[in-house]
mmCIF file of C-alpha atoms and ligand atoms in Angstrom:
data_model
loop_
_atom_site.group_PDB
_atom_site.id
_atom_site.type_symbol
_atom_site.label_atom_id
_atom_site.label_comp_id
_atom_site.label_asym_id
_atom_site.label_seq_id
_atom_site.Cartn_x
_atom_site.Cartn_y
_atom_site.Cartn_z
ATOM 1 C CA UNK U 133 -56.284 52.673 147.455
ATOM 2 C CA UNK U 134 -53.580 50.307 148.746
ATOM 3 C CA UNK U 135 -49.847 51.716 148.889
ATOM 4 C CA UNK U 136 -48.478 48.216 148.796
ATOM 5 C CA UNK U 137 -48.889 45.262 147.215
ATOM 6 C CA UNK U 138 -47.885 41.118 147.800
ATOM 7 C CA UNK U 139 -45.000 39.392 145.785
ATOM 8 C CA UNK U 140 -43.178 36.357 146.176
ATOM 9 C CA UNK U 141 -39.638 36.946 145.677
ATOM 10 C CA UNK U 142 -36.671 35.094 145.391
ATOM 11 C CA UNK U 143 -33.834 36.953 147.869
ATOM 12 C CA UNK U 144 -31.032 33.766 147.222
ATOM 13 C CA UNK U 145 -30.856 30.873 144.800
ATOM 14 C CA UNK U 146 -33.688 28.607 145.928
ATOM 15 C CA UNK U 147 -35.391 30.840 148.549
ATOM 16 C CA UNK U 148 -38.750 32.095 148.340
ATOM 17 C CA UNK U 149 -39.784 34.858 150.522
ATOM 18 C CA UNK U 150 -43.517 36.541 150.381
ATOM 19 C CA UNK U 151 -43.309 40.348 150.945
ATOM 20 C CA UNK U 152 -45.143 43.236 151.052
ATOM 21 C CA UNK U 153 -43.851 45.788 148.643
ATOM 22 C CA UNK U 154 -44.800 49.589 147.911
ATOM 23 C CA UNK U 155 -46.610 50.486 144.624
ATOM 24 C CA UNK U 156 -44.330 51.810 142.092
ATOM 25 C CA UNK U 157 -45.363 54.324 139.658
ATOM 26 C CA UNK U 158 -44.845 53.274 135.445
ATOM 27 C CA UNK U 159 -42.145 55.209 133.747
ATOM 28 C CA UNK U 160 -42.726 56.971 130.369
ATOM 29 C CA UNK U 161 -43.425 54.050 128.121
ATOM 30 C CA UNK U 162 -44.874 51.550 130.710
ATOM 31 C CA UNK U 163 -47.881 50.088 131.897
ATOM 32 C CA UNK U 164 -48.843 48.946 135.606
ATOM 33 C CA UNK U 165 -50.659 45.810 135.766
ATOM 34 C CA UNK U 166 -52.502 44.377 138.414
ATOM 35 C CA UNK U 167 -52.061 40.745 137.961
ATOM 36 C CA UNK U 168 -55.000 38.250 137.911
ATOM 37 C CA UNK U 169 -52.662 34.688 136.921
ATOM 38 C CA UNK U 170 -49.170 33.752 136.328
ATOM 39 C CA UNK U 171 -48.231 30.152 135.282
ATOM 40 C CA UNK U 172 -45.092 28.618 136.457
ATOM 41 C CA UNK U 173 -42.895 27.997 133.504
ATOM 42 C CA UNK U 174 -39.989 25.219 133.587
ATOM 43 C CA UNK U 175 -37.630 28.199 132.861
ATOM 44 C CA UNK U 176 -37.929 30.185 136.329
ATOM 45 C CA UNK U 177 -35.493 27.633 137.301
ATOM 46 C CA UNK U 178 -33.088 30.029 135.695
ATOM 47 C CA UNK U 179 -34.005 32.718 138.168
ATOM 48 C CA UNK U 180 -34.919 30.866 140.853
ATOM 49 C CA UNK U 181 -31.461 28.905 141.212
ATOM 50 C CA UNK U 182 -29.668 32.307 139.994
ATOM 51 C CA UNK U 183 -28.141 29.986 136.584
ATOM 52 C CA UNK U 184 -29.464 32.771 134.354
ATOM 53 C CA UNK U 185 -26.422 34.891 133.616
ATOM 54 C CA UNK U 186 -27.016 38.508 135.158
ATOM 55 C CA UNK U 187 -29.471 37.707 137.487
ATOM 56 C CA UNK U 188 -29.488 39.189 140.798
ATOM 57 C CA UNK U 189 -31.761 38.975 143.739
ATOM 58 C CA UNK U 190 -34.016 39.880 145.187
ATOM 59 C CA UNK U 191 -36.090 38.768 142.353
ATOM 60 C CA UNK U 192 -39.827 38.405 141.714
ATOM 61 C CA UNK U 193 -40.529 35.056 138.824
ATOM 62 C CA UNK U 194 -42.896 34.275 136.333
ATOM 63 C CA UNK U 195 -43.317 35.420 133.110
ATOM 64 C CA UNK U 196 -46.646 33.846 132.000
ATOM 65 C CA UNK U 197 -48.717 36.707 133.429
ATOM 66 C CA UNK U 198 -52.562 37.897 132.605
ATOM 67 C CA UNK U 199 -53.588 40.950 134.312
ATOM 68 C CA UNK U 200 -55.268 44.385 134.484
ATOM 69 C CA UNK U 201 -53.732 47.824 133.193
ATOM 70 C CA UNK U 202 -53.802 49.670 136.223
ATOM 71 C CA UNK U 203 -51.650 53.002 135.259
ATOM 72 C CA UNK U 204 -50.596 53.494 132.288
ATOM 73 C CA UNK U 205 -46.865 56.181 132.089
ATOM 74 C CA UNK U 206 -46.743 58.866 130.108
ATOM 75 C CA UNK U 207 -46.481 58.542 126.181
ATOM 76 C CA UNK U 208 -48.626 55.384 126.032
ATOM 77 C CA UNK U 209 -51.160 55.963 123.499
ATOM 78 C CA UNK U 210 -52.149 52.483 122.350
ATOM 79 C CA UNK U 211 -53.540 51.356 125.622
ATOM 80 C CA UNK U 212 -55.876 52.275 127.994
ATOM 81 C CA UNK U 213 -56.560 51.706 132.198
ATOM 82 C CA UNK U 214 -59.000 48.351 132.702
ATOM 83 C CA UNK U 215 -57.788 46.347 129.952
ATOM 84 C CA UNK U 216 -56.925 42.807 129.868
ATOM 85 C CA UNK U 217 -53.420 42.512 128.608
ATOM 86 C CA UNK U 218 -50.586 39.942 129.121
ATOM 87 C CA UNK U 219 -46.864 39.588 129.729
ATOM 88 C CA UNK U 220 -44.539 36.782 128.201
ATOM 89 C CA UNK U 221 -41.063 35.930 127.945
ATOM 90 C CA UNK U 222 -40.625 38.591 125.679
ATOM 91 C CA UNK U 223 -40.539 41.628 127.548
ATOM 92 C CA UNK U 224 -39.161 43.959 125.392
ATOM 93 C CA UNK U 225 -36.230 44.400 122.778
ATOM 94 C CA UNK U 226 -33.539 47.524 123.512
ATOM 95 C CA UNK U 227 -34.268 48.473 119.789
ATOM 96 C CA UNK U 228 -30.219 49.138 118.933
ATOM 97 C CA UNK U 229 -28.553 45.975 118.836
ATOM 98 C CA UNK U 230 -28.028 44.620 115.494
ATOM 99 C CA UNK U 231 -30.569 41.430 115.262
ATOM 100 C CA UNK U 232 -33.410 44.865 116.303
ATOM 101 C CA UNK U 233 -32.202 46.754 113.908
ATOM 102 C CA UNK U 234 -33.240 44.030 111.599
ATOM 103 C CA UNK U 235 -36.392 43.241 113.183
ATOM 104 C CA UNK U 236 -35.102 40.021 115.005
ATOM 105 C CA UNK U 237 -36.630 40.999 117.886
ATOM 106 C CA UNK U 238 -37.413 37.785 119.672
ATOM 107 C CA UNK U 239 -33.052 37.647 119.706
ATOM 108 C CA UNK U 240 -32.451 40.922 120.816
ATOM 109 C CA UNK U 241 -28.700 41.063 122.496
ATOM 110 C CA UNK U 242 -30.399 43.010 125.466
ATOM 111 C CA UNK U 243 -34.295 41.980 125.955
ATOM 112 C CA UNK U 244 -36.080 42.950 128.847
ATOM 113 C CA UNK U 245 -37.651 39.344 130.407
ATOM 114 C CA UNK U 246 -39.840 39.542 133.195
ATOM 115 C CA UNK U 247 -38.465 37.872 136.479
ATOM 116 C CA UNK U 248 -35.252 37.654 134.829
ATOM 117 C CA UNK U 249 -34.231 40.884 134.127
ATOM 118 C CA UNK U 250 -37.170 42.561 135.490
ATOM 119 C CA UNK U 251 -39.836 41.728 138.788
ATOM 120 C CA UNK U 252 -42.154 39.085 137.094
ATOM 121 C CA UNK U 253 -45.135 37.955 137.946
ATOM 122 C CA UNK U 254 -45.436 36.395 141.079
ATOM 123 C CA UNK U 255 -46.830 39.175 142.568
ATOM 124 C CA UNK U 256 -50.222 41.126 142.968
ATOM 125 C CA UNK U 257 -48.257 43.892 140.554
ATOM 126 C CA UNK U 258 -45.985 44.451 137.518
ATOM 127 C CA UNK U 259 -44.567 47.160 135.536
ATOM 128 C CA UNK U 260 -44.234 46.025 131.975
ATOM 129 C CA UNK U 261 -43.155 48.086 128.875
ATOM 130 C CA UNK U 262 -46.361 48.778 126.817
ATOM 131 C CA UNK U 263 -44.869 47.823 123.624
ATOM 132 C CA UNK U 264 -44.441 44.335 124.545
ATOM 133 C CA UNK U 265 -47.941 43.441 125.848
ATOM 134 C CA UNK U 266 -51.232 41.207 124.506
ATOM 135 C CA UNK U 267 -54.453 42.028 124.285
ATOM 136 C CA UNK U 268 -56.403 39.088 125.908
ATOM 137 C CA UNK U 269 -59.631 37.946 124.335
ATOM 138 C CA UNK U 270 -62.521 37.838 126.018
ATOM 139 C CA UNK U 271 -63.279 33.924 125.317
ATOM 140 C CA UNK U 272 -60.071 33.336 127.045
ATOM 141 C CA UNK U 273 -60.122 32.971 131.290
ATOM 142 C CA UNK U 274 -56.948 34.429 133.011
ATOM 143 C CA UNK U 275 -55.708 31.172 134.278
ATOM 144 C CA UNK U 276 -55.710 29.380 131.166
ATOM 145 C CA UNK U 277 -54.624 32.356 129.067
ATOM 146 C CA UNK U 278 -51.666 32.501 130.973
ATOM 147 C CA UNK U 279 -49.951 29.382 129.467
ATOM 148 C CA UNK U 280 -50.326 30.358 126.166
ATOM 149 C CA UNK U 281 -48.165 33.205 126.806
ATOM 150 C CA UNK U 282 -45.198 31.237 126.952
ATOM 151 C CA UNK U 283 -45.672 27.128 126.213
ATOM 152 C CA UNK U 284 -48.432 28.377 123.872
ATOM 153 C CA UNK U 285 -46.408 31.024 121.575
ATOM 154 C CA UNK U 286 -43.293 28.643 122.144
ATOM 155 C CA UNK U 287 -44.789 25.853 120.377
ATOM 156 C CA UNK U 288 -47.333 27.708 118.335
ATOM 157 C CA UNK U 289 -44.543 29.457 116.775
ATOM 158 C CA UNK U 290 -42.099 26.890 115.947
ATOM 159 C CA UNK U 291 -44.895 24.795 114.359
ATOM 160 C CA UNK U 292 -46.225 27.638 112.471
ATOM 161 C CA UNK U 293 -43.027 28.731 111.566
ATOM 162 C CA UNK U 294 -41.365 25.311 110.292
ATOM 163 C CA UNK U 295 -42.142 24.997 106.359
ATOM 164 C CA UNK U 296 -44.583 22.193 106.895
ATOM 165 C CA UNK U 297 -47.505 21.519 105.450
ATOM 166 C CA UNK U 298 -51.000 20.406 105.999
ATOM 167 C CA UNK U 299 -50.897 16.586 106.315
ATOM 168 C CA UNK U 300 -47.185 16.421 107.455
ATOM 169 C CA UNK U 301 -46.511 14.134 109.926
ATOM 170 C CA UNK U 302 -45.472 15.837 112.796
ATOM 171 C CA UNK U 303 -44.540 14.031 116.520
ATOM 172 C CA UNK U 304 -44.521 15.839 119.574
ATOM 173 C CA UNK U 305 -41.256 14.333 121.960
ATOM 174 C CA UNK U 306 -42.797 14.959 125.678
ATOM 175 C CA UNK U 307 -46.573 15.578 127.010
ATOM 176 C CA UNK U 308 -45.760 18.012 129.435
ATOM 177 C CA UNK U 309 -46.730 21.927 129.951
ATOM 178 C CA UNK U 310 -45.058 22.334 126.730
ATOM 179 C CA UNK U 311 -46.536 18.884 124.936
ATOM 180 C CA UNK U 312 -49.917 19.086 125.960
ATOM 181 C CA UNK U 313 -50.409 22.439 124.042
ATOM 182 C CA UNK U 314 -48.075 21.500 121.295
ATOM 183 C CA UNK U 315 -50.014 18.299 120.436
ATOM 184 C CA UNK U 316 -53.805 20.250 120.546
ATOM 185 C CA UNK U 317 -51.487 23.097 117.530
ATOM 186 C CA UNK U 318 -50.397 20.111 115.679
ATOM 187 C CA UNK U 319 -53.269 18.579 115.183
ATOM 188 C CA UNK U 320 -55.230 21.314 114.854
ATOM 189 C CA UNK U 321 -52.747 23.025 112.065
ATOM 190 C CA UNK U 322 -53.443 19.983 110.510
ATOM 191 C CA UNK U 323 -50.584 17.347 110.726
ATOM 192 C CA UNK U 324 -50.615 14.282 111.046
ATOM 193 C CA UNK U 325 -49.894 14.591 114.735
ATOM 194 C CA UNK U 326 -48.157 11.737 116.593
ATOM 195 C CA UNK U 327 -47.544 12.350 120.277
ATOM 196 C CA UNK U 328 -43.656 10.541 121.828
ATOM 197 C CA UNK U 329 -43.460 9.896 125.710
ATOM 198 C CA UNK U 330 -43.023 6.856 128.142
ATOM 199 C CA UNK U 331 -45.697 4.499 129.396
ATOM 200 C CA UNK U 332 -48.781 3.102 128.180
ATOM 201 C CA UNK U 333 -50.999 5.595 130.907
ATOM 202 C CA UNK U 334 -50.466 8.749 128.809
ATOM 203 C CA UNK U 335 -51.666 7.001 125.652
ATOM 204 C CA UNK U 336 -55.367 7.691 126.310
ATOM 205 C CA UNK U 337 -54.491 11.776 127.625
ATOM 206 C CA UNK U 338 -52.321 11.655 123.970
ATOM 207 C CA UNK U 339 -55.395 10.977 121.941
ATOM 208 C CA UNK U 340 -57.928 13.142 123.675
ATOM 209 C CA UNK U 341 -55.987 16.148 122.979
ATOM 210 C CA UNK U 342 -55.667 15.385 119.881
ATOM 211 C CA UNK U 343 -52.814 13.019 118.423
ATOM 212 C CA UNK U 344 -53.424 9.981 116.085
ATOM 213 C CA UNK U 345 -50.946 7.453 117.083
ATOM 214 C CA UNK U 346 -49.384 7.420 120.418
ATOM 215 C CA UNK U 347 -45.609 6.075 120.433
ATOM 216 C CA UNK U 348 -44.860 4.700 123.916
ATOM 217 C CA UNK U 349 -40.760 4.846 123.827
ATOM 218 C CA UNK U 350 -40.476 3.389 127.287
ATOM 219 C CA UNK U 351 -41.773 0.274 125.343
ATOM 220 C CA UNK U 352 -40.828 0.516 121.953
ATOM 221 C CA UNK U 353 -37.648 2.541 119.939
ATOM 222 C CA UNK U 354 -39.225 5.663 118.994
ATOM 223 C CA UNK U 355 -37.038 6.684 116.059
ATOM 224 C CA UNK U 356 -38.034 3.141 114.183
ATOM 225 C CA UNK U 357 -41.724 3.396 115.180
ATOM 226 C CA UNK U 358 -41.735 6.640 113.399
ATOM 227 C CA UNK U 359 -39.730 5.214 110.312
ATOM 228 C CA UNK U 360 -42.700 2.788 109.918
ATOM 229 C CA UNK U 361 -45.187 5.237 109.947
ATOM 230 C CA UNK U 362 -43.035 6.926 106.862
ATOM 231 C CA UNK U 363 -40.991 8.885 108.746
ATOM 232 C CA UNK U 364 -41.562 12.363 110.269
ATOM 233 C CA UNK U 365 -41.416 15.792 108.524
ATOM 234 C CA UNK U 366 -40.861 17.322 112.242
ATOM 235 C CA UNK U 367 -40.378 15.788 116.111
ATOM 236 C CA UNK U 368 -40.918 19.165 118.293
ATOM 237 C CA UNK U 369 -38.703 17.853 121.397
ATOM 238 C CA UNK U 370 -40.306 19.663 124.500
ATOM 239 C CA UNK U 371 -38.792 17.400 127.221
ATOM 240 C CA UNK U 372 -35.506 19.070 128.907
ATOM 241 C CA UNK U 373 -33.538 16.268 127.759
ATOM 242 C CA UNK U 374 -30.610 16.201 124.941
ATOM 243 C CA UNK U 375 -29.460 12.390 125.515
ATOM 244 C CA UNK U 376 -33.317 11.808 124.618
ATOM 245 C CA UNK U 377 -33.814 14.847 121.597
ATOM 246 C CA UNK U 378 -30.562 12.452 119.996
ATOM 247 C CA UNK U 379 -32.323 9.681 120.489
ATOM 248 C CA UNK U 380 -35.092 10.090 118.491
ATOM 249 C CA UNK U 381 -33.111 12.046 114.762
ATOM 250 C CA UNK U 382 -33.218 8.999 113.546
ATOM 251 C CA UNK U 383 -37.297 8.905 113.164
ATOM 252 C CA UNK U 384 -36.806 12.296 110.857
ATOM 253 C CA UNK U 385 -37.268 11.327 106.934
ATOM 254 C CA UNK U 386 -34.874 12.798 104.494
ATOM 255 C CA UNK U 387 -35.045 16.873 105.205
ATOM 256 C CA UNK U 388 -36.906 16.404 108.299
ATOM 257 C CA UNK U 389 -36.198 18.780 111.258
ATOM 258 C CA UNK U 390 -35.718 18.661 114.914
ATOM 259 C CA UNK U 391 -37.381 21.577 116.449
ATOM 260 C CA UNK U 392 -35.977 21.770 120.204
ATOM 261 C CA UNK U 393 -37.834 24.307 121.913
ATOM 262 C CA UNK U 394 -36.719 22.416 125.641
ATOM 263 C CA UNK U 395 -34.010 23.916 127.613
ATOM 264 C CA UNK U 396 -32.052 20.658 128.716
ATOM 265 C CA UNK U 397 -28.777 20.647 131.435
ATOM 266 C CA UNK U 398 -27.298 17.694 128.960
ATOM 267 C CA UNK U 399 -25.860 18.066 125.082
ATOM 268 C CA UNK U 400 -27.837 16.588 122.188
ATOM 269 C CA UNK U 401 -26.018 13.667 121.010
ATOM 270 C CA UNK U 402 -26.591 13.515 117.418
ATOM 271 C CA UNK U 403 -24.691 10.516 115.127
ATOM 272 C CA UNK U 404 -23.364 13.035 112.001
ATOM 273 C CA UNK U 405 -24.986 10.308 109.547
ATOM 274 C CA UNK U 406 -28.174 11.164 109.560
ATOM 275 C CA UNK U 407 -27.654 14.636 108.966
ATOM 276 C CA UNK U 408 -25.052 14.236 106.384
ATOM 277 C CA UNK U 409 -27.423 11.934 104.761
ATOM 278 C CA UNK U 410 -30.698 13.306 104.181
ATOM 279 C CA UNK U 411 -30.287 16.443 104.973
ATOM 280 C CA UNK U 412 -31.654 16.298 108.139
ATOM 281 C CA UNK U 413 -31.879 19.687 110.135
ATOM 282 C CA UNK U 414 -31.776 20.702 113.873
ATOM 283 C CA UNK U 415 -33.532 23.820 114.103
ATOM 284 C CA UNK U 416 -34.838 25.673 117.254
ATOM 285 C CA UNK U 417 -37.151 28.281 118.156
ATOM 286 C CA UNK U 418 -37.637 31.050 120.870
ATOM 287 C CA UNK U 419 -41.093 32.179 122.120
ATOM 288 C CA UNK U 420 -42.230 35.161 120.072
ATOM 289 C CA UNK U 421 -43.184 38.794 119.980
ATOM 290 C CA UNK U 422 -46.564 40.375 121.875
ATOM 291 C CA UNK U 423 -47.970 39.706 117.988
ATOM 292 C CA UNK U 424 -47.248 36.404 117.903
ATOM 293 C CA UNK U 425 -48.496 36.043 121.440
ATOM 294 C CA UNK U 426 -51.935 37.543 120.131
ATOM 295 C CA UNK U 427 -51.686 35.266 117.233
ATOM 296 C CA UNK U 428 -51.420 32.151 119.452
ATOM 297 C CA UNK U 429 -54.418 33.316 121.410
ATOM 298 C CA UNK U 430 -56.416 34.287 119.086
ATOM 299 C CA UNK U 431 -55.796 30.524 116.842
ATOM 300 C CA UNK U 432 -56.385 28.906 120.434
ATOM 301 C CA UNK U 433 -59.352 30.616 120.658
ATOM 302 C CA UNK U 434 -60.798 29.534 117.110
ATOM 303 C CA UNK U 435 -59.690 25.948 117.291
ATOM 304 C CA UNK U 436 -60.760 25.544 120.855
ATOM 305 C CA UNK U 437 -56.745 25.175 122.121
ATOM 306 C CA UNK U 438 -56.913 24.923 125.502
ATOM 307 C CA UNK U 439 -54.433 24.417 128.433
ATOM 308 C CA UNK U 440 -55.179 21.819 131.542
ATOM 309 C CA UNK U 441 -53.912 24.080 134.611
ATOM 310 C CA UNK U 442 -53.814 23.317 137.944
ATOM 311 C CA UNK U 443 -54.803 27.113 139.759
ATOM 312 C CA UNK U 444 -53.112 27.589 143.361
ATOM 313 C CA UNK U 445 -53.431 31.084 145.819
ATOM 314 C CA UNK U 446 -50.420 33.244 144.774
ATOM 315 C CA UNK U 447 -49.374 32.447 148.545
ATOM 316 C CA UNK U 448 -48.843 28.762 147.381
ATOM 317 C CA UNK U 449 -46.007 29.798 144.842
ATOM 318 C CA UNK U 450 -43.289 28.075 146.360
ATOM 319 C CA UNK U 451 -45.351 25.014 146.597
ATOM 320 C CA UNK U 452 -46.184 25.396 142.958
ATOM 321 C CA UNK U 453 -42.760 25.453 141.636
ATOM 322 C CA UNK U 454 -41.889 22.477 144.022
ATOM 323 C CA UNK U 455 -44.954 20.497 141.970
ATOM 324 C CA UNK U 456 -43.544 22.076 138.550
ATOM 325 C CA UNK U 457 -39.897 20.898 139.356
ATOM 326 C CA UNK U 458 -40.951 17.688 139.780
ATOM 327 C CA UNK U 459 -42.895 16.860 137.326
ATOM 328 C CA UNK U 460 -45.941 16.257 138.746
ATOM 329 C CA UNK U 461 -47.918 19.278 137.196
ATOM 330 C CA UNK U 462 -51.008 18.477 135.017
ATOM 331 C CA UNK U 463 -49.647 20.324 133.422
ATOM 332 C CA UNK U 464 -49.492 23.931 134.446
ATOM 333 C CA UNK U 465 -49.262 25.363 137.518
ATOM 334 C CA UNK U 466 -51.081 29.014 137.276
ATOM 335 C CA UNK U 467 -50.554 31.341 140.359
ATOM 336 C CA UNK U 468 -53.952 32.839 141.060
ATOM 337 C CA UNK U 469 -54.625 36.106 143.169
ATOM 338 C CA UNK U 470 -57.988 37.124 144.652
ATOM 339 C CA UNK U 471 -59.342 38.868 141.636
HETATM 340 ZN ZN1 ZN P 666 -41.576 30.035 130.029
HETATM 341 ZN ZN1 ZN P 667 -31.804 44.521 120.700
#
């Protein structure tokens, strides 16, 4: 068997250097995967450019990961070797701080998050903690079950978790990595799902996966098409953009919520009347646990939730974040090794 294994790390803030790296053994409590996929999430620009507080180099991304359990460390009883698991955001919880000790997991004061905190998954390899992993269903291909391991449970979560109900009318702000999957939940949660971006060519992409009415803002003011259809119960913003997420409070009806699940560089610029009057809420939500990450696959699974990925050789990683960064993804890059 191989003593080494290939990663792509980052050794300083925008540098991307492929190594070769000896196999490391899992400590009590951990699981060694050998990784099949890993899909390039909008947030390794926190590790990549070094902004995430803490992080130090050299550091291996990606936290959208589908592999193999390869070892598996001492005191692991719930898994076993050859398994299909995955790894999301959610890496673990230190299981002391106070939002653990009431079961907040998800906002633990200390989480493990892989290629943050720990080596991710741009690599041919990962130690993960075995608590925090997903069993992957068969139905589900390692490329496209990567996504849903972090745009998937994002959005999945927040729209599950919103106190809506069936026939709500729900927009999605943004058809990206996020927004493509977020539009295929909505509608198939069943809301009435209306999909928010700019220009008339994503109209016809909106509708196939799934959204009634398509609200093209670069043409039209978003917040007052929405008031004509009645206003909307929820707008999930998924576009890193505050100045935009502002924009659009105004389409909410009376007790409607803003669900911002985008990290965006610029403040939300909210007028206070619309919140003072009607009761309008800005909420937020933050992927979810290895549970709700099963959860999310196995609704995809049953409603037929898929992502559109574009697969590139692990090698290609750098070039892959260079497409992700600018915006020219449809819609997820997914790092694919050999397997
Ligand atoms: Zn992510
Ligand atoms: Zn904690």
């Amino acid at each position: 068997m191989d003593t080494t294994y290939k990663a792509i790390e980052v050794t300083s803030p925008g540098r991307f250097t492929a190594v070769d790296r000896l196999l490391k053994e899992p400590a009590p409590g951990q699981v060694r995967i050998r990784v099949e996929a890993c899909g390039v999430c909008h947030s390794d620009l926190a590790t990549v450019s070094g902004q995430f507080p803490g992080v130090t180099f050299p550091r291996v991304p990606g936290h959208e990961i589908i592999g193999r359990i390869e070892v598996i460390g001492e005191g692991v009883t719930k898994w076993r070797v050859g398994q299909r698991v995955g790894v999301g955001f959610f890496g673990g919880e230190d299981g002391t701080c106070e939002p653990c000790r009431r079961g907040d997991f998800v906002n633990c004061k200390s989480p493990i998050i892989p290629g943050v905190t720990v080596d991710g998954g741009y690599a041919e390899m990962m130690i993960a903690e075995a608590r925090a992993i997903a069993l992957i269903p068969d139905e589900l291909g390692s490329a496209e079950a990567a996504p849903l391991l972090c745009a998937g449970v994002t959005t999945f979560n927040c729209l599950r978790n919103a106190g809506l109900r069936p026939g709500d009318l729900v927009a999605i702000q943004g058809i990206g990595g996020l927004g493509h999957l977020a539009v295929q939940f909505a509608r198939h949660m069943g809301f009435k799902t209306v999909a928010l971006a700019r220009g008339a060519d994503k109209e016809e992409l909106a509708k196939q996966l799934g959204a009634h009415v398509y609200i093209d803002s670069a043409k039209e003011n978003a917040a007052a098409a929405l008031q004509r259809l009645g206003g909307a119960d929820a707008i999930l913003t998924t576009a890193p953009n505050g100045r935009a997420m502002g924009e659009v409070v105004g389409g909410l009806k009376e007790h409607g919520r803003l669900l911002v699940v985008g990290v965006a560089p610029d403040p939300i610029g909210v007028s206070t009347i619309p919140i003072v009057f009607g009761g309008r809420v800005i909420s937020r939500s933050l992927s979810g646990t290895s549970i709700d990450e099963e959860d999310t696959l196995a609704f995809s699974v049953l409603q037929g939730v898929r992502p559109m990925i574009e697969p590139v050789p692990l090698a290609e990683a750098p070039a892959a974040y260079e497409r992700m960064i600018s915006g020219k993804a449809r819609f997820r890059m997914v790092l694919v090794t050999g397997q």
